[in-house]
């Protein structure tokens, strides 16, 4: 596996990061920790570096980990759970830029944009999530197939397992957690809507993503981000 922080870029005999088993989208937690990180940098005399504006924060985000856990800023009942959620959220934030973090934590960003940013963060950090978003979620949307279910996910994972034996090595419980957490994240990002009373089990409708002009302009600096969103770039 590549390093523990920053965007995952599959290459060679790369093994997927397969640890997205908790938390769903983590949008609220992401905003809280992004705000805490930026305040920490400011309080310690840090200044924005225009040369790094569009570069990932990376492992620097971990400078707030101990404080976040000690002060229980996410208001989680047990220390063990707090450590797990803080660690997971910081990993995803590590793939965002300082500009994206500032927007995520700012008062002016609409909730929908924050959710979109955290979905993009999940896709950047976990390559297999990003590939699913592009090859299944977005592909379905662009071809007019607006339904998505566990069978679509199973076919995608079976295809990836051909080249990545670590997928077949997952326990049944872990595999179910990965699937459940991915669908939870898509639902919390309002990219999917569960359809009640349908004839197909676990049937969902894909919803179009419409980032604000501010967020869209920001994402154009890293245009690969649009690959993760069920939308047509021509609408921007």
Coordinates of N, CA and C in Angstrom, one line a residue:
X1 N 0.8 -1.2 0.0 CA 0.0 0.0 0.0 C 0.9 1.2 0.0
X2 N 0.4 2.3 -0.6 CA 1.1 3.5 -0.6 C 1.0 4.1 0.8
X3 N 1.6 5.3 1.0 CA 1.7 5.9 2.3 C 0.3 6.1 2.9
X4 N 0.2 6.3 4.1 CA -1.1 6.4 4.8 C -1.9 7.7 4.6
X5 N -1.2 8.7 4.0 CA -1.9 10.0 3.7 C -1.7 10.4 2.3
X6 N -2.6 11.3 1.8 CA -2.5 11.7 0.5 C -3.3 10.8 -0.5
X7 N -3.5 11.3 -1.7 CA -4.3 10.6 -2.7 C -3.6 9.3 -3.1
X8 N -4.5 8.2 -3.2 CA -4.0 6.9 -3.6 C -4.0 6.8 -5.1
X9 N -2.8 6.5 -5.6 CA -2.6 6.3 -7.1 C -2.2 4.9 -7.4
X10 N -3.1 4.1 -7.8 CA -2.7 2.7 -8.1 C -1.7 2.6 -9.2
X11 N -0.7 1.8 -9.0 CA 0.3 1.5 -10.1 C 1.1 0.3 -9.7
X12 N 1.6 -0.4 -10.7 CA 2.4 -1.6 -10.5 C 1.6 -2.7 -9.7
X13 N 2.1 -3.2 -8.7 CA 1.5 -4.2 -7.9 C 0.8 -3.6 -6.7
X14 N 0.4 -2.4 -6.8 CA -0.3 -1.7 -5.8 C -1.5 -2.5 -5.2
X15 N -1.6 -2.5 -3.9 CA -2.8 -3.1 -3.2 C -3.7 -1.9 -2.8
X16 N -5.0 -2.1 -3.0 CA -6.0 -1.1 -2.7 C -6.0 -0.8 -1.2
X17 N -6.2 0.4 -0.8 CA -6.6 0.7 0.6 C -8.0 0.2 0.8
X18 N -8.3 -0.7 1.7 CA -9.6 -1.2 1.9 C -10.0 -1.1 3.4
X19 N -10.0 0.1 3.9 CA -10.3 0.3 5.3 C -11.4 1.3 5.5
X20 N -12.3 1.5 4.5 CA -13.4 2.5 4.7 C -14.6 1.7 5.3
X21 N -14.4 1.2 6.5 CA -15.4 0.4 7.2 C -16.2 1.2 8.2
X22 N -15.9 2.5 8.4 CA -16.7 3.2 9.5 C -16.9 4.6 9.0
X23 N -18.0 5.2 9.5 CA -18.2 6.6 9.5 C -19.1 7.1 8.3
X24 N -19.3 6.4 7.3 CA -20.0 6.9 6.1 C -19.2 8.1 5.5
X25 N -19.9 9.2 5.2 CA -19.3 10.3 4.5 C -18.4 11.2 5.4
X26 N -18.7 11.2 6.7 CA -18.0 12.0 7.7 C -17.9 13.5 7.4
X27 N -19.0 14.0 6.9 CA -19.1 15.4 6.5 C -19.0 16.4 7.7
X28 N -19.7 16.1 8.7 CA -19.7 17.0 9.9 C -18.4 16.9 10.6
X29 N -17.8 15.7 10.7 CA -16.5 15.5 11.3 C -15.4 16.2 10.5
X30 N -15.6 16.1 9.2 CA -14.6 16.7 8.3 C -14.5 18.2 8.5
X31 N -15.7 18.8 8.5 CA -15.7 20.3 8.7 C -15.1 20.7 10.0
X32 N -15.4 20.0 11.1 CA -14.9 20.3 12.4 C -13.4 20.2 12.5
X33 N -12.9 19.1 11.9 CA -11.4 18.9 12.0 C -10.7 19.9 11.0
X34 N -11.3 20.2 9.9 CA -10.7 21.1 9.0 C -10.6 22.5 9.6
X35 N -11.6 22.9 10.3 CA -11.6 24.2 11.0 C -10.5 24.2 12.1
X36 N -10.4 23.1 12.8 CA -9.5 23.0 13.9 C -8.0 23.0 13.3
X37 N -7.8 22.4 12.2 CA -6.5 22.4 11.6 C -6.1 23.8 11.2
X38 N -7.0 24.5 10.5 CA -6.6 25.8 10.0 C -6.4 26.8 11.2
X39 N -7.2 26.6 12.2 CA -7.0 27.5 13.4 C -5.6 27.2 14.1
X40 N -5.3 25.9 14.1 CA -4.0 25.5 14.7 C -2.8 26.2 13.9
X41 N -2.9 26.1 12.6 CA -1.9 26.7 11.7 C -1.8 28.2 11.9
X42 N -3.0 28.8 12.0 CA -3.0 30.3 12.2 C -2.5 30.7 13.6
X43 N -2.8 29.9 14.6 CA -2.4 30.2 16.0 C -0.9 30.1 16.1
X44 N -0.3 29.2 15.3 CA 1.1 29.0 15.4 C 1.9 29.8 14.3
X45 N 1.3 30.8 13.8 CA 2.0 31.8 12.9 C 2.1 31.3 11.5
X46 N 1.3 30.3 11.1 CA 1.4 29.8 9.8 C 0.7 30.8 8.8
X47 N 1.2 31.0 7.6 CA 0.6 31.8 6.6 C 0.3 31.0 5.4
X48 N -0.8 31.3 4.7 CA -1.1 30.6 3.4 C 0.1 30.8 2.4
X49 N 0.5 29.7 1.8 CA 1.5 29.7 0.8 C 0.9 29.5 -0.6
X50 N 1.0 30.6 -1.4 CA 0.3 30.6 -2.7 C 0.9 29.5 -3.6
X51 N 2.1 29.0 -3.3 CA 2.7 28.0 -4.1 C 2.2 26.6 -3.8
X52 N 1.5 26.5 -2.6 CA 1.0 25.2 -2.2 C -0.5 25.2 -2.2
X53 N -1.1 26.3 -2.7 CA -2.6 26.4 -2.6 C -3.3 25.2 -3.2
X54 N -2.8 24.7 -4.3 CA -3.5 23.6 -4.9 C -2.8 22.2 -4.7
X55 N -2.0 22.2 -3.7 CA -1.3 20.9 -3.3 C -2.0 20.3 -2.1
X56 N -2.0 19.0 -2.0 CA -2.6 18.3 -0.9 C -1.9 18.7 0.5
X57 N -2.7 18.7 1.5 CA -2.2 19.0 2.8 C -1.3 17.8 3.3
X58 N -1.7 16.6 2.9 CA -0.9 15.4 3.3 C -0.8 15.2 4.7
X59 N 0.3 14.6 5.2 CA 0.4 14.2 6.5 C 0.4 15.3 7.5
X60 N 0.6 16.6 7.1 CA 0.6 17.7 8.0 C -0.7 17.8 8.8
X61 N -1.8 17.2 8.2 CA -3.1 17.3 8.9 C -3.0 16.6 10.3
X62 N -2.1 15.6 10.5 CA -2.0 14.9 11.7 C -1.6 15.7 12.9
X63 N -1.1 16.9 12.7 CA -0.6 17.7 13.8 C -1.7 18.0 14.8
X64 N -3.0 17.8 14.4 CA -4.1 18.1 15.4 C -4.7 16.8 15.9
X65 N -4.2 15.7 15.6 CA -4.8 14.4 16.0 C -4.9 14.2 17.5
X66 N -3.8 14.4 18.2 CA -3.8 14.2 19.6 C -4.7 15.2 20.3
X67 N -4.7 16.4 19.9 CA -5.6 17.4 20.5 C -7.1 17.1 20.3
X68 N -7.4 16.7 19.1 CA -8.7 16.3 18.7 C -9.3 15.2 19.6
X69 N -8.4 14.2 19.8 CA -8.8 13.1 20.7 C -8.9 13.5 22.1
X70 N -7.9 14.2 22.6 CA -7.9 14.6 24.0 C -9.1 15.5 24.4
X71 N -9.4 16.4 23.5 CA -10.5 17.4 23.7 C -11.9 16.8 23.3
X72 N -11.8 15.6 22.6 CA -13.1 15.0 22.1 C -13.9 16.0 21.3
X73 N -13.3 16.6 20.4 CA -14.0 17.6 19.6 C -15.1 17.1 18.7
X74 N -15.1 15.8 18.5 CA -16.2 15.2 17.7 C -17.3 14.6 18.6
X75 N -17.1 14.8 19.9 CA -18.2 14.4 20.9 C -18.6 12.9 20.7
X76 N -17.6 12.1 20.7 CA -17.8 10.7 20.6 C -17.7 10.0 22.0
X77 N -18.5 9.1 22.3 CA -18.7 8.6 23.7 C -17.5 7.9 24.2
X78 N -16.7 7.1 23.4 CA -15.6 6.3 23.9 C -14.3 6.8 23.3
X79 N -13.2 6.7 24.0 CA -11.9 7.1 23.5 C -11.5 6.2 22.3
X80 N -11.8 4.9 22.3 CA -11.5 4.0 21.2 C -12.2 4.4 19.9
X81 N -13.5 4.7 20.0 CA -14.2 5.2 18.9 C -13.8 6.5 18.4
X82 N -13.4 7.4 19.3 CA -12.9 8.7 18.9 C -11.6 8.6 18.1
X83 N -10.7 7.8 18.6 CA -9.5 7.6 17.9 C -9.7 7.1 16.5
X84 N -10.6 6.2 16.4 CA -10.9 5.6 15.1 C -11.5 6.6 14.1
X85 N -12.5 7.3 14.5 CA -13.1 8.3 13.7 C -12.2 9.5 13.3
X86 N -11.5 10.0 14.3 CA -10.5 11.1 14.1 C -9.5 10.6 13.0
X87 N -9.0 9.4 13.2 CA -7.9 8.9 12.3 C -8.5 8.8 10.9
X88 N -9.7 8.2 10.8 CA -10.3 8.1 9.4 C -10.6 9.4 8.8
X89 N -11.1 10.4 9.5 CA -11.4 11.7 9.0 C -10.2 12.4 8.5
X90 N -9.1 12.3 9.3 CA -7.9 13.0 9.0 C -7.3 12.4 7.7
X91 N -7.4 11.1 7.5 CA -6.8 10.5 6.3 C -7.5 11.1 5.1
X92 N -8.8 11.3 5.2 CA -9.6 11.8 4.0 C -9.3 13.3 3.8
X93 N -9.1 14.0 4.9 CA -8.8 15.4 4.7 C -7.4 15.6 4.2
X94 N -6.5 14.6 4.3 CA -5.1 14.8 3.8 C -5.1 14.9 2.3
X95 N -6.1 14.6 1.6 CA -6.1 14.7 0.1 C -6.7 16.0 -0.4
X96 N -7.1 16.9 0.6 CA -7.6 18.2 0.2 C -6.5 19.2 0.2
X97 N -6.8 20.3 -0.5 CA -5.8 21.4 -0.6 C -6.2 22.4 0.6
X98 N -5.3 23.3 0.8 CA -5.6 24.3 1.9 C -6.8 25.2 1.4
X99 N -7.0 25.4 0.1 CA -8.1 26.2 -0.3 C -9.4 25.4 -0.1
X100 N -9.4 24.1 -0.4 CA -10.5 23.2 -0.2 C -10.9 23.1 1.3
X101 N -9.9 23.0 2.1 CA -10.1 22.9 3.6 C -10.8 24.2 4.1
X102 N -10.3 25.3 3.6 CA -10.9 26.6 4.0 C -12.3 26.7 3.6
X103 N -12.6 26.2 2.4 CA -14.0 26.3 2.0 C -14.9 25.3 2.7
X104 N -14.4 24.1 3.0 CA -15.1 23.1 3.8 C -15.4 23.6 5.2
X105 N -14.5 24.3 5.8 CA -14.8 24.8 7.2 C -15.4 26.2 7.2
X106 N -15.5 26.8 6.1 CA -16.1 28.2 6.1 C -17.6 28.3 6.3
X107 N -18.0 29.4 6.8 CA -19.5 29.6 7.1 C -20.3 29.8 5.8
X108 N -19.6 30.2 4.7 CA -20.4 30.5 3.5 C -20.7 29.3 2.6
X109 N -20.0 28.2 2.8 CA -20.2 27.0 2.0 C -21.5 26.3 2.3
X110 N -22.4 26.1 1.3 CA -23.6 25.4 1.5 C -23.3 23.9 2.0
X111 N -24.2 23.4 2.7 CA -24.1 22.0 3.2 C -23.8 21.0 2.0
X112 N -24.5 21.2 0.9 CA -24.4 20.3 -0.2 C -22.9 20.4 -0.8
X113 N -22.3 21.5 -0.8 CA -20.9 21.6 -1.2 C -20.0 20.9 -0.3
X114 N -20.2 21.0 1.0 CA -19.4 20.3 2.0 C -19.5 18.8 1.8
X115 N -20.7 18.3 1.6 CA -20.9 16.9 1.3 C -20.2 16.5 0.1
X116 N -20.3 17.3 -1.0 CA -19.6 17.0 -2.2 C -18.1 16.9 -2.0
X117 N -17.5 17.8 -1.3 CA -16.1 17.8 -1.0 C -15.6 16.6 -0.2
X118 N -16.5 16.2 0.7 CA -16.1 15.0 1.5 C -16.2 13.7 0.7
X119 N -17.2 13.7 -0.2 CA -17.3 12.6 -1.1 C -16.0 12.5 -2.0
X120 N -15.6 13.7 -2.6 CA -14.4 13.7 -3.4 C -13.2 13.3 -2.6
X121 N -13.1 13.7 -1.3 CA -12.0 13.3 -0.5 C -12.0 11.8 -0.3
X122 N -13.1 11.2 -0.1 CA -13.2 9.7 0.0 C -12.7 9.1 -1.3
X123 N -13.1 9.6 -2.4 CA -12.7 9.0 -3.7 C -11.3 9.2 -4.0
X124 N -10.7 10.3 -3.6 CA -9.3 10.5 -3.8 C -8.4 9.6 -2.9
X125 N -8.9 9.5 -1.6 CA -8.1 8.7 -0.6 C -8.2 7.2 -0.9
X126 N -9.4 6.8 -1.3 CA -9.5 5.4 -1.6 C -9.7 5.2 -3.1
X127 N -8.7 4.7 -3.8 CA -8.7 4.6 -5.2 C -9.9 3.7 -5.7
X128 N -10.2 2.7 -4.9 CA -11.3 1.8 -5.4 C -12.6 2.5 -5.3
X129 N -12.8 3.4 -4.4 CA -14.0 4.2 -4.3 C -14.1 5.1 -5.4
X130 N -13.0 5.8 -5.8 CA -13.0 6.7 -6.9 C -13.2 6.0 -8.2
X131 N -12.7 4.8 -8.4 CA -13.0 4.0 -9.6 C -14.4 3.6 -9.7
X132 N -15.0 3.2 -8.5 CA -16.4 2.8 -8.5 C -17.3 4.1 -8.9
X133 N -16.9 5.2 -8.3 CA -17.6 6.4 -8.6 C -17.6 6.8 -10.1
X134 N -16.4 6.6 -10.7 CA -16.3 6.9 -12.1 C -16.9 5.8 -13.0
X135 N -16.5 4.6 -12.8 CA -16.9 3.5 -13.7 C -18.3 3.0 -13.5
X136 N -18.9 3.2 -12.4 CA -20.3 2.7 -12.1 C -21.2 3.9 -11.9
X137 N -21.0 4.6 -10.8 CA -22.0 5.7 -10.5 C -22.1 6.7 -11.6
X138 N -21.0 7.3 -12.0 CA -21.1 8.3 -13.1 C -21.5 7.7 -14.4
X139 N -20.9 6.5 -14.7 CA -21.2 5.9 -16.0 C -22.7 5.6 -16.2
X140 N -23.3 5.1 -15.1 CA -24.7 4.8 -15.1 C -25.5 6.1 -15.4
X141 N -25.1 7.2 -14.7 CA -25.8 8.5 -14.8 C -25.7 9.0 -16.3
X142 N -24.5 8.9 -16.8 CA -24.3 9.5 -18.2 C -25.0 8.7 -19.2
X143 N -25.3 7.4 -19.0 CA -25.9 6.6 -20.0 C -27.4 6.4 -19.7
X144 N -27.9 7.2 -18.7 CA -29.3 7.2 -18.4 C -29.8 6.0 -17.6
X145 N -28.9 5.3 -17.0 CA -29.2 4.2 -16.1 C -29.2 4.7 -14.7
X146 N -30.3 5.2 -14.2 CA -30.3 5.9 -13.0 C -30.5 5.0 -11.7
X147 N -30.4 3.7 -11.9 CA -30.6 2.9 -10.8 C -29.2 2.2 -10.4
X148 N -29.0 2.0 -9.1 CA -27.8 1.4 -8.6 C -28.1 0.5 -7.5
X149 N -27.5 -0.7 -7.4 CA -27.8 -1.6 -6.3 C -26.6 -2.4 -6.0
X150 N -26.7 -3.3 -5.0 CA -25.6 -4.1 -4.6 C -25.1 -5.0 -5.7
X151 N -25.9 -5.4 -6.6 CA -25.5 -6.3 -7.7 C -24.4 -5.5 -8.6
X152 N -24.7 -4.2 -8.8 CA -23.7 -3.4 -9.6 C -22.4 -3.4 -8.8
X153 N -22.5 -3.2 -7.5 CA -21.3 -3.2 -6.7 C -20.5 -4.5 -6.8
X154 N -21.3 -5.6 -6.7 CA -20.7 -6.9 -6.7 C -20.0 -7.2 -8.0
X155 N -20.6 -6.8 -9.1 CA -19.9 -7.0 -10.4 C -18.6 -6.2 -10.5
X156 N -18.7 -5.0 -10.0 CA -17.5 -4.1 -10.0 C -16.4 -4.7 -9.2
X157 N -16.7 -5.2 -8.0 CA -15.6 -5.7 -7.1 C -15.1 -7.1 -7.7
X158 N -16.0 -7.8 -8.3 CA -15.5 -9.1 -8.9 C -14.5 -8.8 -10.0
X159 N -14.8 -7.8 -10.8 CA -13.9 -7.4 -11.9 C -12.5 -6.9 -11.3
X160 N -12.6 -6.1 -10.3 CA -11.3 -5.6 -9.7 C -10.5 -6.8 -9.0
X161 N -11.2 -7.8 -8.5 CA -10.6 -8.9 -7.8 C -9.7 -9.7 -8.7
X162 N -10.0 -9.6 -10.0 CA -9.2 -10.3 -11.0 C -7.7 -9.9 -10.9
X163 N -7.5 -8.6 -10.7 CA -6.2 -8.1 -10.6 C -5.7 -7.7 -9.2
X164 N -6.6 -7.8 -8.3 CA -6.3 -7.4 -6.9 C -6.8 -8.5 -6.0
X165 N -5.9 -9.5 -5.7 CA -6.3 -10.7 -4.8 C -6.7 -10.2 -3.4
X166 N -6.2 -9.1 -3.0 CA -6.5 -8.6 -1.6 C -8.1 -8.5 -1.4
X167 N -8.8 -8.3 -2.5 CA -10.2 -8.1 -2.4 C -10.8 -9.5 -2.0
X168 N -10.4 -10.6 -2.7 CA -10.9 -11.9 -2.4 C -10.5 -12.4 -1.0
X169 N -9.4 -11.7 -0.5 CA -8.9 -12.1 0.8 C -9.7 -11.5 2.0
X170 N -10.6 -10.6 1.7 CA -11.4 -9.9 2.7 C -12.3 -10.9 3.4
X171 N -12.5 -10.8 4.7 CA -13.5 -11.6 5.3 C -14.9 -11.2 4.9
X172 N -15.9 -12.1 5.0 CA -17.3 -11.7 4.6 C -17.8 -10.5 5.4
X173 N -17.4 -10.4 6.7 CA -17.9 -9.3 7.5 C -17.3 -8.0 7.0
X174 N -16.0 -8.0 6.8 CA -15.3 -6.8 6.3 C -15.9 -6.4 4.9
X175 N -16.1 -7.3 4.0 CA -16.6 -7.0 2.7 C -18.0 -6.3 2.8
X176 N -18.8 -6.8 3.7 CA -20.1 -6.2 3.9 C -20.0 -4.8 4.5
X177 N -19.1 -4.7 5.4 CA -18.9 -3.3 6.0 C -18.4 -2.3 4.9
X178 N -17.5 -2.7 4.1 CA -17.1 -1.8 3.0 C -18.2 -1.4 2.1
X179 N -19.0 -2.4 1.7 CA -20.2 -2.1 0.8 C -21.2 -1.2 1.5
X180 N -21.5 -1.6 2.8 CA -22.5 -0.8 3.5 C -22.0 0.6 3.7
X181 N -20.7 0.8 4.0 CA -20.2 2.2 4.3 C -20.1 3.0 3.0
X182 N -19.8 2.4 1.9 CA -19.8 3.1 0.6 C -21.2 3.6 0.3
X183 N -22.2 2.7 0.4 CA -23.5 3.1 0.0 C -24.1 4.2 1.0
X184 N -23.7 4.0 2.3 CA -24.0 5.1 3.3 C -23.5 6.4 2.9
X185 N -22.2 6.4 2.5 CA -21.5 7.7 2.1 C -22.2 8.3 0.9
X186 N -22.6 7.5 -0.1 CA -23.2 8.0 -1.3 C -24.6 8.6 -0.9
X187 N -25.3 7.9 0.0 CA -26.6 8.4 0.4 C -26.5 9.7 1.2
X188 N -25.5 9.8 2.1 CA -25.3 11.0 2.9 C -24.8 12.2 2.0
X189 N -24.2 11.9 0.9 CA -23.7 12.9 0.0 C -24.9 13.3 -1.0
X190 N -26.0 12.7 -0.8 CA -27.2 12.9 -1.7 C -26.9 12.6 -3.1
X191 N -26.1 11.5 -3.3 CA -25.9 11.0 -4.7 C -26.8 9.9 -5.0
X192 N -27.3 9.3 -3.9 CA -28.3 8.1 -4.1 C -29.5 8.4 -3.2
X193 N -30.6 7.9 -3.7 CA -31.9 7.9 -2.9 C -32.4 6.5 -2.9
X194 N -32.6 5.9 -1.7 CA -33.1 4.6 -1.5 C -34.6 4.6 -1.9
X195 N -35.0 3.6 -2.7 CA -36.3 3.5 -3.2 C -37.1 2.5 -2.4
X196 N -38.1 2.9 -1.7 CA -38.9 2.0 -0.9 C -39.9 1.3 -1.7
X197 N -40.2 0.1 -1.5 CA -41.3 -0.6 -2.1 C -41.0 -1.1 -3.5
X198 N -39.7 -1.0 -3.9 CA -39.3 -1.4 -5.3 C -39.3 -2.9 -5.4
X199 N -39.2 -3.4 -6.6 CA -39.2 -4.9 -6.9 C -37.8 -5.4 -6.7
X200 N -36.8 -4.6 -6.7 CA -35.4 -5.1 -6.6 C -34.9 -4.7 -5.2
X201 N -34.2 -5.6 -4.5 CA -33.7 -5.4 -3.2 C -32.5 -4.4 -3.3
X202 N -32.4 -3.6 -2.3 CA -31.3 -2.6 -2.2 C -31.3 -1.7 -3.4
X203 N -32.4 -1.4 -4.0 CA -32.5 -0.5 -5.2 C -32.4 0.9 -4.8
X204 N -31.6 1.7 -5.6 CA -31.4 3.1 -5.3 C -31.4 3.9 -6.6
X205 N -31.8 5.1 -6.5 CA -31.9 6.0 -7.7 C -30.7 7.0 -7.6
X206 N -29.9 7.1 -8.7 CA -28.8 8.0 -8.7 C -29.3 9.5 -8.9
X207 N -28.8 10.4 -8.0 CA -29.2 11.8 -8.1 C -28.1 12.6 -8.7
X208 N -28.5 13.6 -9.4 CA -27.5 14.5 -10.1 C -26.8 15.4 -9.0
X209 N -25.6 15.6 -9.2 CA -24.8 16.4 -8.3 C -24.6 17.8 -9.0
X210 N -24.9 18.8 -8.3 CA -24.8 20.2 -8.8 C -24.0 21.1 -7.9
X211 N -22.7 21.1 -8.0 CA -21.9 21.9 -7.1 C -22.1 23.4 -7.4
X212 N -21.9 24.2 -6.4 CA -22.1 25.7 -6.6 C -21.0 26.2 -7.6
X213 N -21.2 27.3 -8.1 CA -20.2 27.9 -9.0 C -18.9 28.1 -8.3
X214 N -18.9 28.4 -7.0 CA -17.6 28.6 -6.2 C -16.9 27.3 -6.1
X215 N -17.6 26.2 -5.8 CA -16.9 24.9 -5.7 C -16.5 24.4 -7.0
X216 N -17.4 24.6 -8.1 CA -17.0 24.1 -9.4 C -15.7 24.8 -9.9
X217 N -15.6 26.1 -9.7 CA -14.4 26.8 -10.1 C -13.2 26.2 -9.3
X218 N -13.4 25.9 -8.1 CA -12.3 25.4 -7.2 C -11.8 24.0 -7.8
X219 N -12.8 23.2 -8.1 CA -12.5 21.8 -8.5 C -11.9 21.8 -9.9
X220 N -12.1 22.9 -10.7 CA -11.4 22.9 -12.0 C -9.9 22.9 -11.9
X221 N -9.4 23.3 -10.8 CA -8.0 23.3 -10.6 C -7.4 21.8 -10.4
X222 N -8.4 20.9 -10.1 CA -8.1 19.5 -10.1 C -9.2 18.8 -10.8
X223 N -9.3 18.9 -12.1 CA -10.4 18.5 -12.9 C -10.8 17.1 -12.8
X224 N -9.8 16.2 -12.4 CA -10.2 14.8 -12.2 C -11.3 14.6 -11.2
X225 N -11.5 15.6 -10.3 CA -12.5 15.5 -9.3 C -13.9 15.3 -9.9
X226 N -14.1 15.9 -11.1 CA -15.5 15.7 -11.7 C -15.8 14.3 -12.1
X227 N -14.7 13.5 -12.2 CA -15.0 12.1 -12.6 C -15.7 11.3 -11.5
X228 N -15.8 11.8 -10.3 CA -16.4 11.1 -9.2 C -17.9 11.6 -9.0
X229 N -18.4 12.5 -9.8 CA -19.7 13.1 -9.6 C -20.6 12.7 -10.7
X230 N -21.9 12.3 -10.3 CA -22.9 12.1 -11.4 C -23.4 13.4 -11.9
X231 N -22.7 13.9 -12.9 CA -23.1 15.2 -13.5 C -22.5 15.3 -14.9
X232 N -22.9 16.3 -15.7 CA -22.3 16.5 -17.0 C -21.5 17.8 -16.9
X233 N -20.2 17.7 -17.2 CA -19.4 18.9 -17.0 C -19.8 20.0 -18.0
X234 N -20.5 19.7 -19.0 CA -20.9 20.7 -20.0 C -21.9 21.7 -19.3
X235 N -22.4 21.3 -18.2 CA -23.4 22.2 -17.5 C -22.7 23.2 -16.6
X236 N -21.4 23.1 -16.5 CA -20.7 24.1 -15.7 C -20.5 25.4 -16.4

